[in-house]
């Protein structure tokens, strides 16, 4: 492969990760606004406000670190390691959000698409599908854990129907993203 093609691919991953990191910072700012609004309206307990501030702070900090380091260094290894860092933070944050927002009833499930999008930023099928599978597994585990600890907040058949459908949807989302990335690549 000519040298210019390698540099273009590397810079493409780098610039995409920079954009994805910026979007994470924006999402984090919207989460801050949500925490402030919920706290002002006394919709959540002070303990939950503190937990959300801590998790949201780490979420934004990780996005800022990834954005800054991606701007400084454009080696493929560094970019992929930064992507893995952002993916790990996304998975933890999504699991926390789903668990603290009533498990299978949580609308925070949508946060599990963020790590799949980050994986798509580095344009590798294996990475996209591993992250999609991890999202599905972590969502399933989180929803089951909430159900077991907070029994009687739903029916077991409802739990399995929800987690089966949404886990499959996360995997399909991964495949669809790969199809989009592959055609542009």
Short mmCIF file of N, CA, C and O in Angstrom, two decimals, residues 6-60:
data_model
loop_
_atom_site.label_atom_id
_atom_site.label_comp_id
_atom_site.label_asym_id
_atom_site.label_seq_id
_atom_site.Cartn_x
_atom_site.Cartn_y
_atom_site.Cartn_z
N UNK A 6 -1.77 4.91 3.62
CA UNK A 6 -1.69 4.56 5.04
C UNK A 6 -1.93 5.80 5.89
O UNK A 6 -2.70 5.77 6.84
N UNK A 7 -1.32 6.92 5.52
CA UNK A 7 -1.49 8.15 6.28
C UNK A 7 -2.95 8.61 6.23
O UNK A 7 -3.51 9.05 7.23
N UNK A 8 -3.60 8.48 5.07
CA UNK A 8 -5.00 8.88 4.95
C UNK A 8 -5.89 8.03 5.84
O UNK A 8 -6.76 8.53 6.53
N UNK A 9 -5.67 6.71 5.83
CA UNK A 9 -6.46 5.82 6.68
C UNK A 9 -6.26 6.16 8.14
O UNK A 9 -7.21 6.27 8.90
N UNK A 10 -5.01 6.37 8.52
CA UNK A 10 -4.68 6.69 9.91
C UNK A 10 -5.33 8.01 10.30
O UNK A 10 -5.94 8.13 11.36
N UNK A 11 -5.21 9.02 9.45
CA UNK A 11 -5.79 10.33 9.75
C UNK A 11 -7.32 10.27 9.75
O UNK A 11 -7.96 11.00 10.48
N UNK A 12 -7.89 9.40 8.91
CA UNK A 12 -9.34 9.23 8.89
C UNK A 12 -9.84 8.70 10.22
O UNK A 12 -10.82 9.20 10.77
N UNK A 13 -9.17 7.68 10.76
CA UNK A 13 -9.53 7.14 12.06
C UNK A 13 -9.34 8.19 13.15
O UNK A 13 -10.17 8.34 14.05
N UNK A 14 -8.26 8.91 13.06
CA UNK A 14 -7.94 9.94 14.05
C UNK A 14 -9.00 11.03 14.05
O UNK A 14 -9.54 11.40 15.09
N UNK A 15 -9.32 11.57 12.87
CA UNK A 15 -10.30 12.65 12.80
C UNK A 15 -11.69 12.17 13.21
O UNK A 15 -12.44 12.91 13.86
N UNK A 16 -12.02 10.93 12.88
CA UNK A 16 -13.31 10.39 13.30
C UNK A 16 -13.37 10.23 14.81
O UNK A 16 -14.38 10.57 15.44
N UNK A 17 -12.28 9.76 15.42
CA UNK A 17 -12.25 9.62 16.88
C UNK A 17 -12.33 10.99 17.56
O UNK A 17 -13.00 11.14 18.58
N UNK A 18 -11.70 11.98 16.98
CA UNK A 18 -11.80 13.34 17.52
C UNK A 18 -13.25 13.82 17.48
O UNK A 18 -13.76 14.35 18.47
N UNK A 19 -13.93 13.61 16.35
CA UNK A 19 -15.34 14.01 16.25
C UNK A 19 -16.22 13.23 17.22
O UNK A 19 -17.11 13.80 17.86
N UNK A 20 -16.00 11.93 17.33
CA UNK A 20 -16.78 11.10 18.26
C UNK A 20 -16.55 11.55 19.70
O UNK A 20 -17.49 11.62 20.50
N UNK A 21 -15.32 11.90 20.03
CA UNK A 21 -15.01 12.39 21.38
C UNK A 21 -15.73 13.70 21.66
O UNK A 21 -16.27 13.91 22.75
N UNK A 22 -15.76 14.60 20.67
CA UNK A 22 -16.48 15.86 20.83
C UNK A 22 -17.97 15.61 21.06
O UNK A 22 -18.61 16.28 21.87
N UNK A 23 -18.53 14.65 20.34
CA UNK A 23 -19.95 14.32 20.53
C UNK A 23 -20.19 13.77 21.93
O UNK A 23 -21.22 14.05 22.55
N UNK A 24 -19.24 13.00 22.45
CA UNK A 24 -19.35 12.50 23.82
C UNK A 24 -19.37 13.66 24.82
O UNK A 24 -20.11 13.64 25.80
N UNK A 25 -18.53 14.65 24.58
CA UNK A 25 -18.50 15.82 25.47
C UNK A 25 -19.86 16.53 25.42
O UNK A 25 -20.41 16.90 26.46
N UNK A 26 -20.42 16.68 24.23
CA UNK A 26 -21.73 17.30 24.09
C UNK A 26 -22.81 16.49 24.82
O UNK A 26 -23.65 17.05 25.54
N UNK A 27 -22.79 15.17 24.64
CA UNK A 27 -23.74 14.30 25.35
C UNK A 27 -23.57 14.48 26.85
O UNK A 27 -24.55 14.58 27.60
N UNK A 28 -22.33 14.55 27.31
CA UNK A 28 -22.06 14.75 28.73
C UNK A 28 -22.64 16.06 29.24
O UNK A 28 -23.20 16.11 30.34
N UNK A 29 -22.56 17.12 28.44
CA UNK A 29 -23.14 18.40 28.85
C UNK A 29 -24.67 18.33 28.93
O UNK A 29 -25.28 18.92 29.82
N UNK A 30 -25.28 17.59 28.01
CA UNK A 30 -26.73 17.37 28.09
C UNK A 30 -27.08 16.56 29.35
O UNK A 30 -28.11 16.82 29.98
N UNK A 31 -26.23 15.61 29.70
CA UNK A 31 -26.46 14.83 30.92
C UNK A 31 -26.36 15.73 32.16
O UNK A 31 -27.13 15.59 33.10
N UNK A 32 -25.41 16.65 32.14
CA UNK A 32 -25.28 17.61 33.25
C UNK A 32 -26.56 18.43 33.37
O UNK A 32 -27.09 18.62 34.48
N UNK A 33 -27.07 18.92 32.25
CA UNK A 33 -28.32 19.70 32.28
C UNK A 33 -29.47 18.86 32.83
O UNK A 33 -30.30 19.36 33.60
N UNK A 34 -29.51 17.58 32.45
CA UNK A 34 -30.55 16.69 32.96
C UNK A 34 -30.44 16.51 34.48
O UNK A 34 -31.44 16.57 35.20
N UNK A 35 -29.23 16.32 34.96
CA UNK A 35 -29.02 16.16 36.41
C UNK A 35 -29.49 17.41 37.15
O UNK A 35 -30.19 17.33 38.16
N UNK A 36 -29.09 18.58 36.65
CA UNK A 36 -29.48 19.84 37.28
C UNK A 36 -31.01 19.98 37.30
O UNK A 36 -31.60 20.32 38.33
N UNK A 37 -31.65 19.69 36.18
CA UNK A 37 -33.12 19.81 36.11
C UNK A 37 -33.80 18.83 37.06
O UNK A 37 -34.73 19.19 37.79
N UNK A 38 -33.34 17.57 37.06
CA UNK A 38 -33.95 16.56 37.94
C UNK A 38 -33.72 16.89 39.41
O UNK A 38 -34.60 16.67 40.23
N UNK A 39 -32.54 17.42 39.71
CA UNK A 39 -32.25 17.79 41.10
C UNK A 39 -33.11 18.98 41.52
O UNK A 39 -33.68 19.00 42.61
N UNK A 40 -33.22 19.96 40.66
CA UNK A 40 -34.02 21.15 40.97
C UNK A 40 -35.49 20.80 41.20
O UNK A 40 -36.16 21.36 42.06
N UNK A 41 -35.98 19.82 40.43
CA UNK A 41 -37.37 19.40 40.56
C UNK A 41 -37.55 18.32 41.64
O UNK A 41 -38.66 17.87 41.86
N UNK A 42 -36.45 17.93 42.25
CA UNK A 42 -36.45 16.90 43.29
C UNK A 42 -37.03 15.57 42.79
O UNK A 42 -37.74 14.87 43.51
N UNK A 43 -36.71 15.22 41.53
CA UNK A 43 -37.15 13.96 40.95
C UNK A 43 -36.28 12.79 41.39
O UNK A 43 -36.73 11.64 41.34
N UNK A 44 -35.04 13.08 41.77
CA UNK A 44 -34.13 12.03 42.21
C UNK A 44 -33.55 12.40 43.57
O UNK A 44 -33.47 13.58 43.91
N UNK A 45 -33.15 11.39 44.30
CA UNK A 45 -32.63 11.60 45.65
C UNK A 45 -31.27 12.28 45.61
O UNK A 45 -30.55 12.17 44.60
N UNK A 46 -30.88 12.95 46.69
CA UNK A 46 -29.54 13.56 46.72
C UNK A 46 -28.41 12.54 46.51
O UNK A 46 -27.41 12.86 45.86
N UNK A 47 -28.59 11.31 47.00
CA UNK A 47 -27.57 10.27 46.80
C UNK A 47 -27.43 9.93 45.32
O UNK A 47 -26.32 9.75 44.81
N UNK A 48 -28.58 9.86 44.62
CA UNK A 48 -28.53 9.56 43.18
C UNK A 48 -27.96 10.74 42.41
O UNK A 48 -27.24 10.55 41.43
N UNK A 49 -28.24 11.95 42.85
CA UNK A 49 -27.64 13.14 42.21
C UNK A 49 -26.12 13.04 42.29
O UNK A 49 -25.42 13.24 41.29
N UNK A 50 -25.61 12.70 43.46
CA UNK A 50 -24.16 12.57 43.64
C UNK A 50 -23.59 11.48 42.73
O UNK A 50 -22.58 11.70 42.06
N UNK A 51 -24.24 10.32 42.71
CA UNK A 51 -23.76 9.22 41.85
C UNK A 51 -23.75 9.63 40.38
O UNK A 51 -22.80 9.37 39.65
N UNK A 52 -24.81 10.30 39.95
CA UNK A 52 -24.87 10.72 38.55
C UNK A 52 -23.80 11.77 38.24
O UNK A 52 -23.22 11.76 37.15
N UNK A 53 -23.54 12.69 39.17
CA UNK A 53 -22.47 13.67 38.97
C UNK A 53 -21.13 12.95 38.81
O UNK A 53 -20.34 13.30 37.93
N UNK A 54 -20.87 11.97 39.66
CA UNK A 54 -19.59 11.26 39.60
C UNK A 54 -19.45 10.51 38.28
O UNK A 54 -18.43 10.65 37.58
N UNK A 55 -20.46 9.74 37.90
CA UNK A 55 -20.37 8.96 36.65
C UNK A 55 -20.33 9.88 35.43
O UNK A 55 -19.57 9.62 34.49
N UNK A 56 -21.11 10.93 35.44
CA UNK A 56 -21.10 11.87 34.31
C UNK A 56 -19.76 12.61 34.23
O UNK A 56 -19.24 12.84 33.14
N UNK A 57 -19.20 12.95 35.38
CA UNK A 57 -17.88 13.58 35.40
C UNK A 57 -16.81 12.70 34.78
O UNK A 57 -16.01 13.16 33.96
N UNK A 58 -16.81 11.42 35.14
CA UNK A 58 -15.85 10.48 34.54
C UNK A 58 -16.11 10.30 33.05
O UNK A 58 -15.16 10.21 32.25
N UNK A 59 -17.37 10.29 32.66
CA UNK A 59 -17.74 10.16 31.24
C UNK A 59 -17.17 11.33 30.43
O UNK A 59 -16.53 11.14 29.40
N UNK A 60 -17.39 12.55 30.93
CA UNK A 60 -16.88 13.74 30.23
C UNK A 60 -15.36 13.78 30.26
O UNK A 60 -14.72 14.11 29.25
#
